[in-house]
Short mmCIF file of C-alpha atoms (C1' of nucleotides) in Angstrom, two decimals:
data_model
loop_
_atom_site.label_atom_id
_atom_site.label_comp_id
_atom_site.label_asym_id
_atom_site.label_seq_id
_atom_site.Cartn_x
_atom_site.Cartn_y
_atom_site.Cartn_z
CA MET A 1 -10.17 -16.45 18.44
CA ASN A 2 -7.00 -14.73 19.56
CA ASN A 3 -5.98 -18.13 20.87
CA ALA A 4 -4.50 -18.74 17.43
CA LEU A 5 -1.98 -15.96 17.98
CA VAL A 6 -1.23 -16.79 21.60
CA LYS A 7 -0.75 -20.43 20.67
CA LYS A 8 1.58 -19.48 17.85
CA LEU A 9 3.67 -17.15 19.99
CA GLU A 10 3.83 -19.65 22.84
CA GLY A 11 5.14 -22.10 20.29
CA TYR A 12 8.11 -19.75 20.09
CA VAL A 13 8.49 -18.42 23.64
CA PRO A 14 6.65 -19.23 26.88
CA LEU A 15 4.58 -16.22 27.94
CA ASP A 16 3.49 -15.21 31.42
CA ALA A 17 0.05 -14.01 32.48
CA GLU A 18 0.87 -10.33 32.06
CA ASP A 19 2.22 -10.96 28.54
CA LYS A 20 -1.03 -12.65 27.61
CA ARG A 21 -3.13 -9.93 29.21
CA LEU A 22 -1.27 -7.36 27.16
CA LEU A 23 -1.75 -9.37 23.99
CA ASP A 24 -5.41 -9.74 24.75
CA SER A 25 -5.83 -6.03 25.26
CA VAL A 26 -4.50 -5.49 21.78
CA LEU A 27 -7.04 -7.72 20.05
CA GLN A 28 -10.17 -5.96 21.15
CA GLU A 29 -11.93 -4.82 18.02
CA PRO A 30 -11.80 -7.27 15.15
CA ARG A 31 -13.53 -6.26 11.95
CA THR A 32 -14.67 -8.16 8.89
CA VAL A 33 -13.18 -7.47 5.47
CA VAL A 34 -14.83 -8.66 2.27
CA PRO A 35 -12.88 -10.76 -0.25
CA ARG A 36 -10.58 -9.21 -2.84
CA VAL A 37 -10.03 -5.91 -1.07
CA ASP A 38 -6.87 -4.20 0.13
CA ILE A 39 -6.16 -4.06 3.86
CA ALA A 40 -3.09 -1.90 3.25
CA SER A 41 -1.73 -0.39 0.06
CA GLU A 42 1.73 0.29 -1.33
CA GLY A 43 2.89 3.83 -0.71
CA GLU A 44 0.68 4.41 2.33
CA LYS A 45 2.07 5.47 5.64
CA PRO A 46 1.59 2.41 7.85
CA VAL A 47 -0.54 3.33 10.85
CA PHE A 48 -1.60 -0.12 11.96
CA VAL A 49 -0.06 -3.54 12.10
CA HIS A 50 -2.73 -5.92 10.85
CA LEU A 51 -3.35 -9.35 12.26
CA ILE A 52 -5.42 -12.01 10.53
CA LEU A 53 -7.79 -13.81 12.89
CA ASP A 54 -9.71 -15.66 10.22
CA GLY A 55 -9.59 -16.00 6.44
CA PHE A 56 -7.00 -15.97 3.72
CA ALA A 57 -5.01 -12.89 2.63
CA CYS A 58 -1.86 -12.21 0.68
CA ARG A 59 1.04 -9.81 0.34
CA TYR A 60 1.68 -8.64 -3.23
CA LYS A 61 3.32 -6.03 -5.40
CA PHE A 62 3.16 -4.94 -9.03
CA THR A 63 6.01 -4.27 -11.44
CA ALA A 64 6.02 -1.06 -13.46
CA GLU A 65 4.66 -3.11 -16.38
CA GLY A 66 1.70 -4.15 -14.28
CA SER A 67 2.41 -7.80 -13.52
CA ARG A 68 1.71 -8.95 -10.01
CA GLN A 69 3.87 -11.02 -7.70
CA ILE A 70 2.29 -12.55 -4.62
CA MET A 71 4.96 -12.62 -1.93
CA ALA A 72 3.21 -14.32 0.97
CA TYR A 73 0.00 -15.95 2.01
CA LEU A 74 -1.34 -14.74 5.33
CA LEU A 75 -3.29 -17.25 7.39
CA PRO A 76 -5.08 -17.00 10.75
CA GLY A 77 -2.62 -15.97 13.46
CA ASP A 78 -0.30 -14.21 11.01
CA PHE A 79 0.79 -10.61 11.24
CA CYS A 80 0.43 -8.95 7.85
CA ASP A 81 3.02 -6.25 8.19
CA LEU A 82 4.91 -6.55 11.42
CA HIS A 83 7.98 -6.05 9.26
CA VAL A 84 6.92 -2.60 8.29
CA PHE A 85 5.92 -0.92 11.53
CA VAL A 86 9.18 1.00 11.59
CA LEU A 87 9.12 2.06 7.94
CA LYS A 88 7.72 5.25 6.57
CA HIS A 89 6.00 3.79 3.52
CA MET A 90 4.50 0.46 2.61
CA ASP A 91 6.63 -1.07 -0.14
CA HIS A 92 3.87 -3.52 -1.06
CA SER A 93 0.16 -4.14 -0.53
CA ILE A 94 -1.88 -6.53 1.61
CA GLY A 95 -5.13 -7.81 0.15
CA THR A 96 -7.80 -10.26 1.24
CA ILE A 97 -8.53 -13.37 -0.79
CA SER A 98 -11.47 -14.78 1.11
CA LYS A 99 -13.57 -12.95 3.67
CA CYS A 100 -11.29 -12.10 6.58
CA THR A 101 -11.50 -11.14 10.22
CA VAL A 102 -8.76 -8.65 10.98
CA VAL A 103 -7.47 -6.65 13.94
CA ASP A 104 -5.77 -3.29 13.43
CA ILE A 105 -3.06 -2.76 16.00
CA PRO A 106 -1.74 0.81 16.41
CA ARG A 107 1.98 1.18 16.01
CA ASP A 108 2.59 2.37 19.57
CA GLN A 109 0.79 -0.67 20.93
CA ILE A 110 3.33 -2.81 19.12
CA LEU A 111 6.10 -0.76 20.66
CA LYS A 112 4.53 -1.47 24.05
CA LEU A 113 4.56 -5.19 23.35
CA LEU A 114 8.22 -4.94 22.41
CA GLU A 115 9.05 -3.55 25.83
CA ARG A 116 8.32 -6.95 27.33
CA PRO A 117 11.34 -9.17 26.68
CA ARG A 118 9.49 -12.40 26.03
CA LEU A 119 6.95 -10.81 23.75
CA SER A 120 9.74 -9.01 21.98
CA LEU A 121 11.48 -12.30 21.27
CA ALA A 122 8.24 -13.89 20.16
CA LEU A 123 7.66 -11.09 17.67
CA TRP A 124 11.23 -11.45 16.43
CA CYS A 125 10.46 -15.08 15.77
CA CYS A 126 7.40 -14.13 13.71
CA ALA A 127 9.45 -11.76 11.60
CA LEU A 128 12.34 -14.17 11.18
CA VAL A 129 10.16 -17.10 10.21
CA ASP A 130 8.41 -14.87 7.67
CA ALA A 131 11.79 -14.05 6.19
CA ALA A 132 12.72 -17.73 6.12
CA VAL A 133 9.57 -18.47 4.16
CA LEU A 134 10.39 -15.68 1.76
CA ARG A 135 13.84 -17.13 1.15
CA GLU A 136 12.34 -20.51 0.35
CA TRP A 137 9.95 -18.86 -2.10
CA LEU A 138 12.85 -17.18 -3.85
CA LEU A 139 14.59 -20.53 -4.16
CA ASN A 140 11.37 -22.04 -5.41
CA VAL A 141 10.72 -19.44 -8.09
CA GLY A 142 14.37 -19.10 -9.07
CA GLN A 143 15.39 -22.73 -9.37
CA ARG A 144 12.46 -25.05 -9.89
CA HIS A 145 10.23 -25.83 -12.84
CA ALA A 146 6.65 -24.65 -12.84
CA ALA A 147 5.12 -27.96 -11.77
CA GLN A 148 7.55 -28.31 -8.88
CA ARG A 149 6.93 -24.71 -7.86
CA LEU A 150 3.21 -25.24 -7.75
CA ALA A 151 3.56 -28.48 -5.81
CA HIS A 152 5.87 -26.78 -3.35
CA VAL A 153 3.40 -24.00 -2.62
CA LEU A 154 0.62 -26.53 -2.07
CA CYS A 155 2.83 -28.48 0.36
CA GLU A 156 3.64 -25.35 2.32
CA LEU A 157 -0.01 -24.37 2.62
CA LEU A 158 -0.88 -27.87 3.81
CA VAL A 159 1.72 -27.75 6.58
CA ARG A 160 0.87 -24.22 7.68
CA LEU A 161 -2.86 -24.85 7.68
CA ARG A 162 -2.38 -28.04 9.67
CA ILE A 163 -0.54 -26.06 12.34
CA VAL A 164 -3.57 -23.86 12.89
CA GLY A 165 -5.94 -26.81 12.64
CA LEU A 166 -7.41 -25.92 9.25
CA ALA A 167 -6.23 -28.94 7.26
CA ASP A 168 -5.80 -32.69 7.51
CA ASN A 169 -5.14 -34.20 4.10
CA SER A 170 -7.19 -31.57 2.36
CA TYR A 171 -8.06 -27.93 2.79
CA GLU A 172 -10.15 -25.06 1.51
CA LEU A 173 -8.13 -23.09 -1.00
CA PRO A 174 -9.93 -19.88 -1.99
CA LEU A 175 -7.33 -18.97 -4.63
CA THR A 176 -7.92 -18.65 -8.34
CA GLN A 177 -5.49 -20.16 -10.81
CA SER A 178 -4.34 -16.64 -11.63
CA ASP A 179 -3.45 -16.11 -7.98
CA LEU A 180 -1.33 -19.24 -8.04
CA ALA A 181 0.24 -18.18 -11.33
CA ASP A 182 1.24 -14.85 -9.81
CA THR A 183 2.65 -16.73 -6.84
CA ILE A 184 5.01 -18.97 -8.76
CA GLY A 185 5.76 -16.55 -11.57
CA THR A 186 4.09 -18.21 -14.54
CA SER A 187 1.27 -17.26 -16.87
CA ASN A 188 -2.16 -18.43 -15.82
CA VAL A 189 -2.39 -20.55 -18.96
CA HIS A 190 0.77 -22.40 -18.08
CA LEU A 191 -0.32 -22.75 -14.50
CA ASN A 192 -3.45 -24.48 -15.70
CA ARG A 193 -1.38 -26.98 -17.64
CA VAL A 194 0.98 -27.89 -14.81
CA LEU A 195 -2.01 -28.14 -12.49
CA GLN A 196 -3.46 -30.78 -14.75
CA GLU A 197 -0.12 -32.49 -14.76
CA LEU A 198 -0.35 -32.84 -10.96
CA ARG A 199 -3.91 -34.06 -11.29
CA ARG A 200 -3.02 -36.64 -13.94
CA ALA A 201 -0.18 -37.86 -11.71
CA LYS A 202 -2.80 -38.43 -8.99
CA LEU A 203 -0.91 -36.17 -6.60
CA ILE A 204 -3.78 -33.79 -5.97
CA ALA A 205 -7.46 -33.23 -6.69
CA TRP A 206 -8.89 -29.74 -6.80
CA LYS A 207 -12.52 -28.90 -7.37
CA GLY A 208 -14.53 -25.90 -6.33
CA HIS A 209 -12.33 -24.43 -3.70
CA HIS A 210 -11.47 -27.72 -2.06
CA LEU A 211 -8.01 -29.16 -2.52
CA VAL A 212 -7.24 -32.77 -1.68
CA ILE A 213 -3.64 -33.91 -1.34
CA LEU A 214 -3.79 -37.46 -2.66
CA ASP A 215 -0.16 -38.42 -2.11
CA ILE A 216 1.70 -36.10 0.22
CA GLU A 217 4.83 -38.27 0.17
CA GLN A 218 5.18 -38.05 -3.57
CA LEU A 219 4.13 -34.42 -3.72
CA MET A 220 6.86 -33.44 -1.27
CA LYS A 221 9.43 -35.55 -3.04
CA PHE A 222 8.46 -34.20 -6.43
CA SER A 223 8.67 -30.57 -5.33
CA GLY A 224 11.74 -30.92 -3.12
CA PHE A 225 9.71 -29.72 -0.16
CA ASN A 226 11.44 -29.85 3.22
CA PRO A 227 9.49 -28.21 6.05
CA ASN A 228 12.61 -27.19 8.00
CA TYR A 229 12.39 -23.64 6.74
CA LEU A 230 9.08 -23.18 8.53
CA HIS A 231 10.93 -23.71 11.81
CA VAL A 232 8.11 -25.59 13.41
CA GLY A 233 8.47 -29.04 14.90
CA LYS A 234 5.80 -31.70 15.30
CA ASP A 235 4.52 -30.10 18.46
CA GLY A 236 4.89 -26.65 16.98
CA ALA A 237 7.79 -25.63 19.19
CA ASP A 238 10.88 -27.79 19.18
CA GLU A 239 12.64 -26.13 16.29
CA LEU A 240 13.34 -22.89 18.10
CA ALA A 241 16.34 -22.20 20.27
CA LEU A 242 14.58 -20.29 23.01
CA MET B 1 35.83 0.19 10.53
CA ASN B 2 32.85 -0.41 12.79
CA ASN B 3 31.83 3.12 11.85
CA ALA B 4 30.08 1.52 8.87
CA LEU B 5 27.71 -0.28 11.22
CA VAL B 6 27.23 2.63 13.62
CA LYS B 7 26.54 4.92 10.68
CA LYS B 8 24.03 2.50 9.25
CA LEU B 9 22.20 2.05 12.53
CA GLU B 10 22.18 5.78 13.22
CA GLY B 11 20.63 6.17 9.81
CA TYR B 12 17.70 4.28 11.33
CA VAL B 13 17.65 5.43 14.97
CA PRO B 14 19.72 8.03 16.87
CA LEU B 15 21.95 6.25 19.39
CA ASP B 16 23.34 7.57 22.66
CA ALA B 17 26.90 7.19 23.95
CA GLU B 18 26.14 4.07 25.95
CA ASP B 19 24.52 2.43 22.93
CA LYS B 20 27.63 3.09 20.89
CA ARG B 21 29.93 1.89 23.64
CA LEU B 22 27.95 -1.35 23.77
CA LEU B 23 28.13 -1.73 20.00
CA ASP B 24 31.85 -1.09 20.09
CA SER B 25 32.41 -3.71 22.75
CA VAL B 26 30.80 -6.24 20.46
CA LEU B 27 33.13 -5.63 17.54
CA GLN B 28 36.39 -6.45 19.23
CA GLU B 29 37.94 -9.32 17.35
CA PRO B 30 37.52 -9.16 13.60
CA ARG B 31 39.02 -11.99 11.57
CA THR B 32 39.86 -12.42 7.91
CA VAL B 33 38.13 -15.02 5.78
CA VAL B 34 39.49 -16.11 2.41
CA PRO B 35 37.29 -15.95 -0.72
CA ARG B 36 34.83 -18.70 -1.61
CA VAL B 37 34.50 -20.19 1.85
CA ASP B 38 31.48 -20.70 4.10
CA ILE B 39 31.08 -18.51 7.16
CA ALA B 40 28.04 -20.49 8.27
CA SER B 41 26.46 -23.61 6.80
CA GLU B 42 22.94 -24.89 6.41
CA GLY B 43 21.91 -27.27 9.16
CA GLU B 44 24.38 -25.91 11.73
CA LYS B 45 23.28 -24.67 15.10
CA PRO B 46 23.86 -20.92 14.89
CA VAL B 47 26.25 -19.84 17.63
CA PHE B 48 27.29 -16.46 16.30
CA VAL B 49 25.67 -13.65 14.42
CA HIS B 50 28.18 -12.62 11.76
CA LEU B 51 28.83 -9.06 10.72
CA ILE B 52 30.68 -8.11 7.54
CA LEU B 53 33.17 -5.30 8.11
CA ASP B 54 34.82 -5.55 4.72
CA GLY B 55 34.42 -7.60 1.56
CA PHE B 56 31.62 -9.24 -0.35
CA ALA B 57 29.62 -12.26 0.85
CA CYS B 58 26.33 -13.92 0.00
CA ARG B 59 23.49 -15.92 1.44
CA TYR B 60 22.60 -19.02 -0.59
CA LYS B 61 20.86 -22.37 -0.56
CA PHE B 62 20.75 -25.47 -2.77
CA THR B 63 17.75 -27.40 -4.02
CA ALA B 64 17.66 -31.17 -3.63
CA GLU B 65 18.72 -31.39 -7.29
CA GLY B 66 21.83 -29.35 -6.54
CA SER B 67 21.07 -25.99 -8.11
CA ARG B 68 22.02 -22.94 -6.11
CA GLN B 69 19.98 -19.85 -5.40
CA ILE B 70 21.76 -16.77 -4.05
CA MET B 71 19.32 -14.99 -1.78
CA ALA B 72 21.26 -11.92 -0.68
CA TYR B 73 24.50 -10.08 -1.12
CA LEU B 74 26.14 -9.04 2.13
CA LEU B 75 28.18 -5.85 2.04
CA PRO B 76 30.23 -4.01 4.69
CA GLY B 77 28.00 -3.08 7.63
CA ASP B 78 25.55 -5.93 6.97
CA PHE B 79 24.58 -8.58 9.47
CA CYS B 80 24.70 -11.98 7.81
CA ASP B 81 22.24 -13.82 9.94
CA LEU B 82 20.59 -11.55 12.44
CA HIS B 83 17.40 -13.18 11.27
CA VAL B 84 18.45 -16.54 12.58
CA PHE B 85 19.74 -15.88 16.08
CA VAL B 86 16.54 -17.27 17.57
CA LEU B 87 16.34 -20.36 15.35
CA LYS B 88 17.68 -23.78 16.12
CA HIS B 89 19.14 -24.55 12.72
CA MET B 90 20.49 -22.52 9.83
CA ASP B 91 18.11 -22.95 6.90
CA HIS B 92 20.72 -21.66 4.45
CA SER B 93 24.44 -20.96 4.17
CA ILE B 94 26.58 -17.82 4.21
CA GLY B 95 29.68 -17.78 2.03
CA THR B 96 32.37 -15.28 1.15
CA ILE B 97 32.83 -14.11 -2.40
CA SER B 98 35.89 -11.91 -2.01
CA LYS B 99 38.24 -11.83 0.97
CA CYS B 100 36.22 -10.63 3.94
CA THR B 101 36.74 -9.16 7.38
CA VAL B 102 34.12 -10.58 9.72
CA VAL B 103 33.13 -10.27 13.37
CA ASP B 104 31.49 -13.18 15.17
CA ILE B 105 29.00 -11.94 17.74
CA PRO B 106 27.81 -14.44 20.36
CA ARG B 107 24.09 -14.88 20.58
CA ASP B 108 23.82 -13.59 24.14
CA GLN B 109 25.63 -10.40 23.18
CA ILE B 110 22.89 -9.78 20.64
CA LEU B 111 20.31 -10.35 23.35
CA LYS B 112 22.14 -7.74 25.43
CA LEU B 113 21.94 -5.25 22.58
CA LEU B 114 18.22 -5.93 22.30
CA GLU B 115 17.71 -4.88 25.91
CA ARG B 116 18.46 -1.30 24.94
CA PRO B 117 15.31 0.12 23.30
CA ARG B 118 17.03 2.21 20.64
CA LEU B 119 19.43 -0.52 19.63
CA SER B 120 16.57 -2.95 19.58
CA LEU B 121 14.67 -0.77 17.15
CA ALA B 122 17.76 -0.27 15.03
CA LEU B 123 18.23 -4.03 14.74
CA TRP B 124 14.56 -4.41 13.86
CA CYS B 125 15.18 -1.98 11.03
CA CYS B 126 18.07 -4.08 9.75
CA ALA B 127 15.96 -7.20 9.75
CA LEU B 128 12.98 -5.49 8.16
CA VAL B 129 14.98 -3.84 5.41
CA ASP B 130 16.59 -7.20 4.66
CA ALA B 131 13.12 -8.67 4.29
CA ALA B 132 12.10 -5.79 2.03
CA VAL B 133 15.07 -6.50 -0.23
CA LEU B 134 14.14 -10.15 -0.30
CA ARG B 135 10.61 -9.28 -1.39
CA GLU B 136 11.94 -7.17 -4.23
CA TRP B 137 14.17 -10.03 -5.33
CA LEU B 138 11.19 -12.35 -5.43
CA LEU B 139 9.33 -9.85 -7.60
CA ASN B 140 12.41 -9.53 -9.76
CA VAL B 141 12.90 -13.25 -10.32
CA GLY B 142 9.20 -14.00 -10.58
CA GLN B 143 8.07 -11.29 -12.96
CA ARG B 144 10.88 -9.84 -15.04
CA HIS B 145 12.85 -11.10 -18.03
CA ALA B 146 16.44 -12.15 -17.58
CA ALA B 147 17.97 -8.92 -18.89
CA GLN B 148 15.79 -6.80 -16.63
CA ARG B 149 16.55 -9.03 -13.68
CA LEU B 150 20.27 -8.67 -14.21
CA ALA B 151 20.00 -4.91 -14.64
CA HIS B 152 17.94 -4.68 -11.49
CA VAL B 153 20.53 -6.48 -9.41
CA LEU B 154 23.29 -4.24 -10.76
CA CYS B 155 21.24 -1.15 -9.88
CA GLU B 156 20.67 -2.37 -6.35
CA LEU B 157 24.34 -3.07 -5.81
CA LEU B 158 25.22 0.39 -7.08
CA VAL B 159 22.87 2.09 -4.64
CA ARG B 160 23.87 -0.06 -1.68
CA LEU B 161 27.58 0.33 -2.36
CA ARG B 162 27.17 4.09 -2.72
CA ILE B 163 25.60 4.22 0.74
CA VAL B 164 28.70 2.73 2.28
CA GLY B 165 31.00 4.83 0.08
CA LEU B 166 32.21 2.00 -2.14
CA ALA B 167 30.82 3.19 -5.47
CA ASP B 168 30.33 6.31 -7.55
CA ASN B 169 29.35 5.41 -11.11
CA SER B 170 31.32 2.20 -11.00
CA TYR B 171 32.30 -0.44 -8.51
CA GLU B 172 34.34 -3.54 -7.92
CA LEU B 173 32.19 -6.59 -8.52
CA PRO B 174 33.99 -9.78 -7.46
CA LEU B 175 31.20 -12.03 -8.77
CA THR B 176 31.48 -14.58 -11.55
CA GLN B 177 28.83 -14.83 -14.21
CA SER B 178 27.70 -18.07 -12.62
CA ASP B 179 27.13 -16.22 -9.34
CA LEU B 180 24.93 -13.73 -11.14
CA ALA B 181 23.12 -16.53 -12.95
CA ASP B 182 22.35 -18.20 -9.61
CA THR B 183 21.13 -14.85 -8.33
CA ILE B 184 18.55 -14.21 -11.02
CA GLY B 185 17.64 -17.80 -11.68
CA THR B 186 19.00 -18.37 -15.18
CA SER B 187 21.64 -20.65 -16.65
CA ASN B 188 25.12 -19.17 -16.83
CA VAL B 189 25.03 -19.43 -20.60
CA HIS B 190 21.94 -17.32 -20.81
CA LEU B 191 23.31 -14.89 -18.28
CA ASN B 192 26.27 -14.37 -20.55
CA ARG B 193 23.98 -13.51 -23.43
CA VAL B 194 21.86 -10.99 -21.57
CA LEU B 195 25.01 -9.48 -20.14
CA GLN B 196 26.21 -8.81 -23.65
CA GLU B 197 22.83 -7.35 -24.42
CA LEU B 198 23.37 -4.77 -21.68
CA ARG B 199 26.87 -4.12 -22.97
CA ARG B 200 25.69 -3.66 -26.56
CA ALA B 201 23.02 -1.25 -25.33
CA LYS B 202 25.84 0.78 -23.74
CA LEU B 203 24.21 0.53 -20.34
CA ILE B 204 27.18 -1.06 -18.62
CA ALA B 205 30.80 -2.05 -19.14
CA TRP B 206 32.30 -4.94 -17.20
CA LYS B 207 35.88 -6.08 -17.44
CA GLY B 208 38.06 -7.86 -14.96
CA HIS B 209 36.10 -7.33 -11.80
CA HIS B 210 35.32 -3.68 -12.46
CA LEU B 211 31.79 -2.72 -13.42
CA VAL B 212 31.00 0.67 -14.92
CA ILE B 213 27.42 1.88 -15.05
CA LEU B 214 27.37 3.88 -18.27
CA ASP B 215 23.77 5.07 -18.16
CA ILE B 216 22.16 4.74 -14.76
CA GLU B 217 18.97 6.52 -15.86
CA GLN B 218 18.33 4.06 -18.65
CA LEU B 219 19.46 1.07 -16.63
CA MET B 220 16.96 1.88 -13.88
CA LYS B 221 14.19 2.53 -16.35
CA PHE B 222 14.94 -0.63 -18.28
CA SER B 223 14.89 -2.81 -15.16
CA GLY B 224 12.00 -1.08 -13.41
CA PHE B 225 14.29 -0.27 -10.50
CA ASN B 226 12.83 1.95 -7.79
CA PRO B 227 15.04 2.35 -4.72
CA ASN B 228 12.11 2.82 -2.32
CA TYR B 229 12.32 -0.76 -1.13
CA LEU B 230 15.78 -0.12 0.29
CA HIS B 231 14.16 2.37 2.68
CA VAL B 232 17.05 4.77 2.56
CA GLY B 233 16.68 8.42 1.62
CA LYS B 234 19.29 10.67 0.08
CA ASP B 235 20.86 11.30 3.44
CA GLY B 236 20.44 7.70 4.43
CA ALA B 237 17.80 8.36 7.06
CA ASP B 238 14.65 10.13 6.00
CA GLU B 239 12.72 7.11 4.88
CA LEU B 240 12.24 5.68 8.34
CA ALA B 241 9.46 6.55 10.71
CA LEU B 242 11.51 6.73 13.89
"C1'" DC C 1 54.42 -23.14 -19.52
"C1'" DG C 2 50.55 -25.72 -18.25
"C1'" DA C 3 46.24 -26.45 -15.62
"C1'" DG C 4 42.12 -24.87 -14.33
"C1'" DC C 5 38.57 -21.87 -14.24
"C1'" DC C 6 35.91 -18.58 -16.54
"C1'" DC C 7 33.89 -16.59 -20.53
"C1'" DT C 8 31.98 -17.02 -25.13
"C1'" DT C 9 29.53 -19.05 -29.06
"C1'" DG C 10 26.41 -22.13 -31.83
"C1'" DA C 11 22.79 -25.42 -32.55
"C1'" DA C 12 18.97 -28.05 -31.04
"C1'" DA C 13 15.44 -29.00 -27.70
"C1'" DC C 14 12.40 -27.66 -24.32
"C1'" DT C 15 9.75 -24.73 -21.19
"C1'" DC C 16 6.84 -21.32 -21.06
"C1'" DG C 17 4.19 -17.04 -22.77
"C1'" DT C 18 0.86 -14.94 -25.76
"C1'" DC C 19 -3.23 -14.85 -28.42
"C1'" DA C 20 -7.57 -16.42 -29.19
"C1'" DA C 21 -11.63 -19.01 -28.66
"C1'" DT C 22 -14.63 -22.11 -26.12
"C1'" DG C 23 -16.70 -24.05 -22.02
"C1'" DA C 24 -17.80 -24.14 -17.12
"C1'" DT C 25 -19.16 -22.05 -12.85
"C1'" DC C 26 -21.10 -18.71 -9.80
"C1'" DG C 27 -23.61 -14.88 -8.03
"C1'" DT C 28 -27.22 -11.70 -9.01
"C1'" DG C 29 -31.30 -9.70 -10.49
"C1'" DG C 30 -35.47 -10.33 -12.88
"C1'" DC D 1 -36.33 -20.32 -10.26
"C1'" DC D 2 -34.24 -19.33 -14.33
"C1'" DA D 3 -31.58 -16.24 -17.29
"C1'" DC D 4 -27.88 -13.44 -17.66
"C1'" DG D 5 -23.35 -11.60 -17.26
"C1'" DA D 6 -19.07 -11.99 -15.40
"C1'" DT D 7 -15.38 -14.33 -13.80
"C1'" DC D 8 -12.73 -18.38 -14.06
"C1'" DA D 9 -10.99 -22.67 -16.27
"C1'" DT D 10 -9.58 -25.04 -20.36
"C1'" DT D 11 -7.64 -25.94 -24.94
"C1'" DG D 12 -4.88 -25.30 -29.34
"C1'" DA D 13 -1.51 -23.17 -32.12
"C1'" DC D 14 2.42 -20.49 -32.50
"C1'" DG D 15 6.37 -17.95 -31.07
"C1'" DA D 16 9.59 -16.18 -27.74
"C1'" DG D 17 12.61 -16.97 -23.97
"C1'" DT D 18 15.55 -20.07 -21.97
"C1'" DT D 19 18.16 -24.48 -21.17
"C1'" DT D 20 21.27 -27.92 -22.39
"C1'" DC D 21 25.10 -29.81 -24.68
"C1'" DA D 22 29.29 -29.18 -26.67
"C1'" DA D 23 33.29 -26.99 -28.11
"C1'" DG D 24 36.67 -23.38 -28.33
"C1'" DG D 25 39.09 -19.31 -26.51
"C1'" DG D 26 40.97 -16.38 -22.93
"C1'" DC D 27 42.73 -15.28 -18.59
"C1'" DT D 28 45.16 -16.12 -14.23
"C1'" DC D 29 48.03 -18.30 -11.11
"C1'" DG D 30 51.28 -21.50 -9.61
#
DNA sequence: CGAGCCCTTGAAACTCGTCAATGATCGTGG
DNA sequence: CCACGATCATTGACGAGTTTCAAGGGCTCG
């Protein structure tokens, strides 16, 4: 299971045996979390860094008026809140979407990992790639039309799920249309309409929770998707400088 | 000058004399950059991490169709691209808005700073706060109306400029309306209209490049602004766990 | 003084949100 | 196993928010 994380980190920085032993020691007690439940909530004092081993989670936040913005999807191998282990309060929440397997890593364990130079760099990479994804989402929501935004999100999920071996030309997508609407900043009604637009254009098919990408070429072109911002090459490593 | 950076970092983590000496040694050769010029460009191999000592810069990116999204404003004391020192290619550009004083820090100097535990944590804080700001921008652009979005950005700039002593109830804002439009994801025409809305409501006054916040209470309430996400307390320190 | 950029304004078209109602799907308990 | 309720998806009509196009006015700098 933890191979997902080790594989991801080694995609960034080669690790030695002691690095891996240390990582392993941190992933000892995974637990299962039911769907649609918070793993961490806004305002809390962060005690643990959470790592997703299996399942689909998201990072989100509400406005004062009560509308929700999803700010990241968290897939197997992803840290949920590495970015917040130094901060006093969570400025957003983490919630499961499907059933998840999660590890809670105490803050001081993370500090111990950071003492090892290669692990430290690998964790930097995680944080920096997360930020890169966030920037692309801002561009997406700020500058593209709803149909392009939706297509872009679906492209990103395809690429990221492929990296962890959970997609080929299709994948399980446990999201509701309202989730997607809150991701790209539209109403759920409008999301439904642009979704049908993509279906009519024979770019995707989506039924149950199974999404099929019918024409990835066109879908990428239509949405302006360019995977560079994910900083992962074909073999999962060659886009990093280290 | 470099006091701005030291002060900011010490707001996160107390530094010892050797830490400060090391920081100082890194800020030796500032240079001046004229307005409206790129400091770093998308696609480039990043060689330096850039630090703003004085002036106003921004992080931005274009879509394939040619529309621009501004993804961050960079103020004195801010690292422009700390987040990218481990990546092979810039996935966005950094450009000046006003005349800027900048220091170029070689990548291996940054690695040297990271070897010192306290400096390493301080730099983590910088990166993580940047990401927190980015998340708030995504919420802003995704969920709020144009007038609220604009008001929110103006609130954030007020708070951040106050921290570095460049604002009281007003500040110099060298942006054009098109810059602001590309920040909140509207057309410049519409930005102009919502700007006048804020003026009519007596929330702000903006003439030349001088912005006056007439009613900060109302402006914050109107935009849903809550400074928590900046992770800075009244004394600039008490919101961090270290 | 002129050129260029920036700001401002109006009108028309379009994207998208809201409201409301109907239909489909799924999990659960009877 | 079916019925039920709840959640989710879909559709239509209308209105609000926003974009685009186009033109005019103001400011600044050489």
